[in-house]
Amino acid sequence: MHQYANWVPDHSLIVLVNRNNIYLLTPLGGVQHILTENGKDEMIYNGVPDIIYEEHVWNSDNGIWLKSYVGGWMMIYSTIDNSQVEQIPYIIYGKSSKNETQSYQSIYADKPTGYVMYPKLYSYPYSKPGKNIP
């Protein structure tokens, strides 16, 4: 899933964040450089914020900053590591999640609407006051 895309300042490449990893693509979509390979869903975020940073710190949906200068451009990107952050539980009601297994969907989701008839418990890293923050 693409999370962010933008042209670099001289329009020679496209910066793309996909599955929490950062790529530089040619205008035709070929991979020029792979900048990160350690991105992990809901754990390690490269170039994009987690929910805390998006809503409360940056007020932005990306963690990539591009700047042009005479003769080129530069990029700074963020990496957020939530591996030491406590998980909070939450329940999903309604439409089934993309992370659900096919068997769970076929058993519990209503066929015409795709809505889950039985809620499911998930967890997400979310810092509490006085605890670790990435």
mmCIF file of the C-alpha atoms, coordinates in Angstrom:
data_MODEL
# 
_entry.id   MODEL 
# 
loop_
_atom_site.group_PDB 
_atom_site.id 
_atom_site.type_symbol 
_atom_site.label_atom_id 
_atom_site.label_alt_id 
_atom_site.label_comp_id 
_atom_site.label_asym_id 
_atom_site.label_entity_id 
_atom_site.label_seq_id 
_atom_site.pdbx_PDB_ins_code 
_atom_site.Cartn_x 
_atom_site.Cartn_y 
_atom_site.Cartn_z 
_atom_site.occupancy 
_atom_site.B_iso_or_equiv 
_atom_site.pdbx_formal_charge 
_atom_site.auth_seq_id 
_atom_site.auth_comp_id 
_atom_site.auth_asym_id 
_atom_site.auth_atom_id 
_atom_site.pdbx_PDB_model_num 
ATOM 1   C CA . MET A 1 1   ? 0.000   0.000   0.000   1.00 0.00 ? 1   MET A CA 1 
ATOM 2   C CA . HIS A 1 2   ? 1.437   3.374   -1.013  1.00 0.00 ? 2   HIS A CA 1 
ATOM 3   C CA . GLN A 1 3   ? 1.487   5.744   1.934   1.00 0.00 ? 3   GLN A CA 1 
ATOM 4   C CA . TYR A 1 4   ? 3.163   8.789   0.392   1.00 0.00 ? 4   TYR A CA 1 
ATOM 5   C CA . ALA A 1 5   ? 4.471   9.942   -2.995  1.00 0.00 ? 5   ALA A CA 1 
ATOM 6   C CA . ASN A 1 6   ? 6.034   13.202  -4.132  1.00 0.00 ? 6   ASN A CA 1 
ATOM 7   C CA . TRP A 1 7   ? 8.409   14.515  -6.765  1.00 0.00 ? 7   TRP A CA 1 
ATOM 8   C CA . VAL A 1 8   ? 11.917  15.497  -5.666  1.00 0.00 ? 8   VAL A CA 1 
ATOM 9   C CA . PRO A 1 9   ? 12.540  19.234  -6.236  1.00 0.00 ? 9   PRO A CA 1 
ATOM 10  C CA . ASP A 1 10  ? 14.120  18.862  -9.703  1.00 0.00 ? 10  ASP A CA 1 
ATOM 11  C CA . HIS A 1 11  ? 11.410  16.370  -10.820 1.00 0.00 ? 11  HIS A CA 1 
ATOM 12  C CA . SER A 1 12  ? 14.013  13.757  -11.783 1.00 0.00 ? 12  SER A CA 1 
ATOM 13  C CA . LEU A 1 13  ? 12.735  11.149  -9.303  1.00 0.00 ? 13  LEU A CA 1 
ATOM 14  C CA . ILE A 1 14  ? 9.678   10.277  -7.237  1.00 0.00 ? 14  ILE A CA 1 
ATOM 15  C CA . VAL A 1 15  ? 9.919   9.597   -3.500  1.00 0.00 ? 15  VAL A CA 1 
ATOM 16  C CA . LEU A 1 16  ? 7.561   6.769   -2.569  1.00 0.00 ? 16  LEU A CA 1 
ATOM 17  C CA . VAL A 1 17  ? 6.737   5.250   0.811   1.00 0.00 ? 17  VAL A CA 1 
ATOM 18  C CA . ASN A 1 18  ? 5.277   1.766   0.555   1.00 0.00 ? 18  ASN A CA 1 
ATOM 19  C CA . ARG A 1 19  ? 4.769   -0.528  3.568   1.00 0.00 ? 19  ARG A CA 1 
ATOM 20  C CA . ASN A 1 20  ? 6.793   1.850   5.751   1.00 0.00 ? 20  ASN A CA 1 
ATOM 21  C CA . ASN A 1 21  ? 9.849   1.749   3.458   1.00 0.00 ? 21  ASN A CA 1 
ATOM 22  C CA . ILE A 1 22  ? 11.198  4.562   1.264   1.00 0.00 ? 22  ILE A CA 1 
ATOM 23  C CA . TYR A 1 23  ? 12.023  4.214   -2.434  1.00 0.00 ? 23  TYR A CA 1 
ATOM 24  C CA . LEU A 1 24  ? 13.261  6.585   -5.116  1.00 0.00 ? 24  LEU A CA 1 
ATOM 25  C CA . LEU A 1 25  ? 11.572  5.825   -8.430  1.00 0.00 ? 25  LEU A CA 1 
ATOM 26  C CA . THR A 1 26  ? 12.223  6.990   -11.967 1.00 0.00 ? 26  THR A CA 1 
ATOM 27  C CA . PRO A 1 27  ? 9.377   8.920   -13.631 1.00 0.00 ? 27  PRO A CA 1 
ATOM 28  C CA . LEU A 1 28  ? 8.405   5.691   -15.422 1.00 0.00 ? 28  LEU A CA 1 
ATOM 29  C CA . GLY A 1 29  ? 8.115   3.797   -12.136 1.00 0.00 ? 29  GLY A CA 1 
ATOM 30  C CA . GLY A 1 30  ? 11.398  1.883   -12.050 1.00 0.00 ? 30  GLY A CA 1 
ATOM 31  C CA . VAL A 1 31  ? 13.211  1.611   -8.722  1.00 0.00 ? 31  VAL A CA 1 
ATOM 32  C CA . GLN A 1 32  ? 16.296  3.843   -8.709  1.00 0.00 ? 32  GLN A CA 1 
ATOM 33  C CA . HIS A 1 33  ? 17.214  3.423   -5.009  1.00 0.00 ? 33  HIS A CA 1 
ATOM 34  C CA . ILE A 1 34  ? 15.820  1.554   -2.015  1.00 0.00 ? 34  ILE A CA 1 
ATOM 35  C CA . LEU A 1 35  ? 16.512  3.821   0.951   1.00 0.00 ? 35  LEU A CA 1 
ATOM 36  C CA . THR A 1 36  ? 15.049  1.709   3.768   1.00 0.00 ? 36  THR A CA 1 
ATOM 37  C CA . GLU A 1 37  ? 14.192  -1.966  4.144   1.00 0.00 ? 37  GLU A CA 1 
ATOM 38  C CA . ASN A 1 38  ? 13.430  -2.243  7.855   1.00 0.00 ? 38  ASN A CA 1 
ATOM 39  C CA . GLY A 1 39  ? 9.846   -0.913  7.806   1.00 0.00 ? 39  GLY A CA 1 
ATOM 40  C CA . LYS A 1 40  ? 7.360   -3.041  9.717   1.00 0.00 ? 40  LYS A CA 1 
ATOM 41  C CA . ASP A 1 41  ? 3.596   -2.537  9.929   1.00 0.00 ? 41  ASP A CA 1 
ATOM 42  C CA . GLU A 1 42  ? 2.566   -0.755  13.159  1.00 0.00 ? 42  GLU A CA 1 
ATOM 43  C CA . MET A 1 43  ? 6.149   -1.026  14.466  1.00 0.00 ? 43  MET A CA 1 
ATOM 44  C CA . ILE A 1 44  ? 8.825   0.763   12.378  1.00 0.00 ? 44  ILE A CA 1 
ATOM 45  C CA . TYR A 1 45  ? 7.764   3.735   10.262  1.00 0.00 ? 45  TYR A CA 1 
ATOM 46  C CA . ASN A 1 46  ? 10.122  5.276   7.690   1.00 0.00 ? 46  ASN A CA 1 
ATOM 47  C CA . GLY A 1 47  ? 9.015   8.500   6.027   1.00 0.00 ? 47  GLY A CA 1 
ATOM 48  C CA . VAL A 1 48  ? 5.506   8.395   7.475   1.00 0.00 ? 48  VAL A CA 1 
ATOM 49  C CA . PRO A 1 49  ? 4.239   9.047   11.002  1.00 0.00 ? 49  PRO A CA 1 
ATOM 50  C CA . ASP A 1 50  ? 2.437   6.715   13.319  1.00 0.00 ? 50  ASP A CA 1 
ATOM 51  C CA . ILE A 1 51  ? -0.906  7.910   14.679  1.00 0.00 ? 51  ILE A CA 1 
ATOM 52  C CA . ILE A 1 52  ? 0.688   9.818   17.600  1.00 0.00 ? 52  ILE A CA 1 
ATOM 53  C CA . TYR A 1 53  ? 3.038   11.855  15.418  1.00 0.00 ? 53  TYR A CA 1 
ATOM 54  C CA . GLU A 1 54  ? 0.442   12.385  12.681  1.00 0.00 ? 54  GLU A CA 1 
ATOM 55  C CA . GLU A 1 55  ? -2.234  13.709  15.021  1.00 0.00 ? 55  GLU A CA 1 
ATOM 56  C CA . HIS A 1 56  ? -0.338  15.306  17.920  1.00 0.00 ? 56  HIS A CA 1 
ATOM 57  C CA . VAL A 1 57  ? 3.210   16.227  16.875  1.00 0.00 ? 57  VAL A CA 1 
ATOM 58  C CA . TRP A 1 58  ? 3.558   16.997  13.142  1.00 0.00 ? 58  TRP A CA 1 
ATOM 59  C CA . ASN A 1 59  ? -0.083  17.422  12.141  1.00 0.00 ? 59  ASN A CA 1 
ATOM 60  C CA . SER A 1 60  ? 0.981   15.916  8.813   1.00 0.00 ? 60  SER A CA 1 
ATOM 61  C CA . ASP A 1 61  ? 0.653   12.605  6.989   1.00 0.00 ? 61  ASP A CA 1 
ATOM 62  C CA . ASN A 1 62  ? 4.326   12.369  5.997   1.00 0.00 ? 62  ASN A CA 1 
ATOM 63  C CA . GLY A 1 63  ? 7.762   12.433  7.568   1.00 0.00 ? 63  GLY A CA 1 
ATOM 64  C CA . ILE A 1 64  ? 9.809   13.386  4.499   1.00 0.00 ? 64  ILE A CA 1 
ATOM 65  C CA . TRP A 1 65  ? 11.225  16.848  3.942   1.00 0.00 ? 65  TRP A CA 1 
ATOM 66  C CA . LEU A 1 66  ? 12.677  17.801  0.543   1.00 0.00 ? 66  LEU A CA 1 
ATOM 67  C CA . LYS A 1 67  ? 14.756  20.914  -0.089  1.00 0.00 ? 67  LYS A CA 1 
ATOM 68  C CA . SER A 1 68  ? 16.304  22.214  -3.276  1.00 0.00 ? 68  SER A CA 1 
ATOM 69  C CA . TYR A 1 69  ? 19.545  24.155  -3.427  1.00 0.00 ? 69  TYR A CA 1 
ATOM 70  C CA . VAL A 1 70  ? 21.821  25.378  -6.217  1.00 0.00 ? 70  VAL A CA 1 
ATOM 71  C CA . GLY A 1 71  ? 23.056  22.267  -7.983  1.00 0.00 ? 71  GLY A CA 1 
ATOM 72  C CA . GLY A 1 72  ? 20.783  19.682  -6.411  1.00 0.00 ? 72  GLY A CA 1 
ATOM 73  C CA . TRP A 1 73  ? 18.367  18.706  -3.696  1.00 0.00 ? 73  TRP A CA 1 
ATOM 74  C CA . MET A 1 74  ? 18.390  16.982  -0.336  1.00 0.00 ? 74  MET A CA 1 
ATOM 75  C CA . MET A 1 75  ? 15.986  14.852  1.636   1.00 0.00 ? 75  MET A CA 1 
ATOM 76  C CA . ILE A 1 76  ? 15.534  14.247  5.338   1.00 0.00 ? 76  ILE A CA 1 
ATOM 77  C CA . TYR A 1 77  ? 13.217  11.484  6.511   1.00 0.00 ? 77  TYR A CA 1 
ATOM 78  C CA . SER A 1 78  ? 11.979  10.278  9.865   1.00 0.00 ? 78  SER A CA 1 
ATOM 79  C CA . THR A 1 79  ? 12.150  6.812   11.350  1.00 0.00 ? 79  THR A CA 1 
ATOM 80  C CA . ILE A 1 80  ? 9.803   5.994   14.216  1.00 0.00 ? 80  ILE A CA 1 
ATOM 81  C CA . ASP A 1 81  ? 10.450  2.777   16.139  1.00 0.00 ? 81  ASP A CA 1 
ATOM 82  C CA . ASN A 1 82  ? 7.502   1.664   18.270  1.00 0.00 ? 82  ASN A CA 1 
ATOM 83  C CA . SER A 1 83  ? 9.096   -1.616  19.407  1.00 0.00 ? 83  SER A CA 1 
ATOM 84  C CA . GLN A 1 84  ? 9.427   -0.367  23.023  1.00 0.00 ? 84  GLN A CA 1 
ATOM 85  C CA . VAL A 1 85  ? 5.957   1.219   23.166  1.00 0.00 ? 85  VAL A CA 1 
ATOM 86  C CA . GLU A 1 86  ? 3.179   -0.539  25.073  1.00 0.00 ? 86  GLU A CA 1 
ATOM 87  C CA . GLN A 1 87  ? 0.229   -1.892  23.093  1.00 0.00 ? 87  GLN A CA 1 
ATOM 88  C CA . ILE A 1 88  ? -3.325  -0.733  23.770  1.00 0.00 ? 88  ILE A CA 1 
ATOM 89  C CA . PRO A 1 89  ? -6.217  -3.022  22.898  1.00 0.00 ? 89  PRO A CA 1 
ATOM 90  C CA . TYR A 1 90  ? -9.156  -1.870  20.800  1.00 0.00 ? 90  TYR A CA 1 
ATOM 91  C CA . ILE A 1 91  ? -12.142 -3.521  19.173  1.00 0.00 ? 91  ILE A CA 1 
ATOM 92  C CA . ILE A 1 92  ? -13.115 -3.253  15.510  1.00 0.00 ? 92  ILE A CA 1 
ATOM 93  C CA . TYR A 1 93  ? -16.789 -3.137  14.703  1.00 0.00 ? 93  TYR A CA 1 
ATOM 94  C CA . GLY A 1 94  ? -18.185 -2.873  11.199  1.00 0.00 ? 94  GLY A CA 1 
ATOM 95  C CA . LYS A 1 95  ? -16.379 -3.557  7.926   1.00 0.00 ? 95  LYS A CA 1 
ATOM 96  C CA . SER A 1 96  ? -13.767 -6.290  8.003   1.00 0.00 ? 96  SER A CA 1 
ATOM 97  C CA . SER A 1 97  ? -10.123 -5.247  8.060   1.00 0.00 ? 97  SER A CA 1 
ATOM 98  C CA . LYS A 1 98  ? -7.616  -5.769  5.251   1.00 0.00 ? 98  LYS A CA 1 
ATOM 99  C CA . ASN A 1 99  ? -5.538  -7.724  7.786   1.00 0.00 ? 99  ASN A CA 1 
ATOM 100 C CA . GLU A 1 100 ? -8.235  -10.323 8.384   1.00 0.00 ? 100 GLU A CA 1 
ATOM 101 C CA . THR A 1 101 ? -7.572  -13.796 7.102   1.00 0.00 ? 101 THR A CA 1 
ATOM 102 C CA . GLN A 1 102 ? -9.826  -15.059 4.337   1.00 0.00 ? 102 GLN A CA 1 
ATOM 103 C CA . SER A 1 103 ? -11.170 -17.813 6.582   1.00 0.00 ? 103 SER A CA 1 
ATOM 104 C CA . TYR A 1 104 ? -12.165 -15.295 9.293   1.00 0.00 ? 104 TYR A CA 1 
ATOM 105 C CA . GLN A 1 105 ? -13.945 -13.171 6.687   1.00 0.00 ? 105 GLN A CA 1 
ATOM 106 C CA . SER A 1 106 ? -15.748 -16.127 5.157   1.00 0.00 ? 106 SER A CA 1 
ATOM 107 C CA . ILE A 1 107 ? -16.997 -17.349 8.543   1.00 0.00 ? 107 ILE A CA 1 
ATOM 108 C CA . TYR A 1 108 ? -17.826 -14.091 10.321  1.00 0.00 ? 108 TYR A CA 1 
ATOM 109 C CA . ALA A 1 109 ? -18.431 -11.451 7.647   1.00 0.00 ? 109 ALA A CA 1 
ATOM 110 C CA . ASP A 1 110 ? -21.881 -10.924 6.206   1.00 0.00 ? 110 ASP A CA 1 
ATOM 111 C CA . LYS A 1 111 ? -21.634 -11.833 2.511   1.00 0.00 ? 111 LYS A CA 1 
ATOM 112 C CA . PRO A 1 112 ? -23.659 -8.994  0.930   1.00 0.00 ? 112 PRO A CA 1 
ATOM 113 C CA . THR A 1 113 ? -22.207 -6.147  3.020   1.00 0.00 ? 113 THR A CA 1 
ATOM 114 C CA . GLY A 1 114 ? -18.750 -7.380  4.082   1.00 0.00 ? 114 GLY A CA 1 
ATOM 115 C CA . TYR A 1 115 ? -19.434 -6.198  7.646   1.00 0.00 ? 115 TYR A CA 1 
ATOM 116 C CA . VAL A 1 116 ? -18.084 -8.310  10.485  1.00 0.00 ? 116 VAL A CA 1 
ATOM 117 C CA . MET A 1 117 ? -20.916 -9.738  12.549  1.00 0.00 ? 117 MET A CA 1 
ATOM 118 C CA . TYR A 1 118 ? -18.651 -10.380 15.556  1.00 0.00 ? 118 TYR A CA 1 
ATOM 119 C CA . PRO A 1 119 ? -16.149 -7.739  16.691  1.00 0.00 ? 119 PRO A CA 1 
ATOM 120 C CA . LYS A 1 120 ? -12.454 -8.584  16.912  1.00 0.00 ? 120 LYS A CA 1 
ATOM 121 C CA . LEU A 1 121 ? -9.824  -7.390  19.406  1.00 0.00 ? 121 LEU A CA 1 
ATOM 122 C CA . TYR A 1 122 ? -6.695  -5.722  17.993  1.00 0.00 ? 122 TYR A CA 1 
ATOM 123 C CA . SER A 1 123 ? -3.760  -3.920  19.583  1.00 0.00 ? 123 SER A CA 1 
ATOM 124 C CA . TYR A 1 124 ? -1.785  -0.850  18.564  1.00 0.00 ? 124 TYR A CA 1 
ATOM 125 C CA . PRO A 1 125 ? 1.338   0.810   20.013  1.00 0.00 ? 125 PRO A CA 1 
ATOM 126 C CA . TYR A 1 126 ? 0.228   3.933   21.870  1.00 0.00 ? 126 TYR A CA 1 
ATOM 127 C CA . SER A 1 127 ? 2.318   5.729   24.497  1.00 0.00 ? 127 SER A CA 1 
ATOM 128 C CA . LYS A 1 128 ? 0.809   6.643   27.842  1.00 0.00 ? 128 LYS A CA 1 
ATOM 129 C CA . PRO A 1 129 ? 1.956   9.662   29.882  1.00 0.00 ? 129 PRO A CA 1 
ATOM 130 C CA . GLY A 1 130 ? 5.292   8.960   31.541  1.00 0.00 ? 130 GLY A CA 1 
ATOM 131 C CA . LYS A 1 131 ? 6.022   5.915   29.355  1.00 0.00 ? 131 LYS A CA 1 
ATOM 132 C CA . ASN A 1 132 ? 8.382   5.354   26.407  1.00 0.00 ? 132 ASN A CA 1 
ATOM 133 C CA . ILE A 1 133 ? 7.779   7.372   23.274  1.00 0.00 ? 133 ILE A CA 1 
ATOM 134 C CA . PRO A 1 134 ? 9.652   6.716   20.045  1.00 0.00 ? 134 PRO A CA 1 
# 
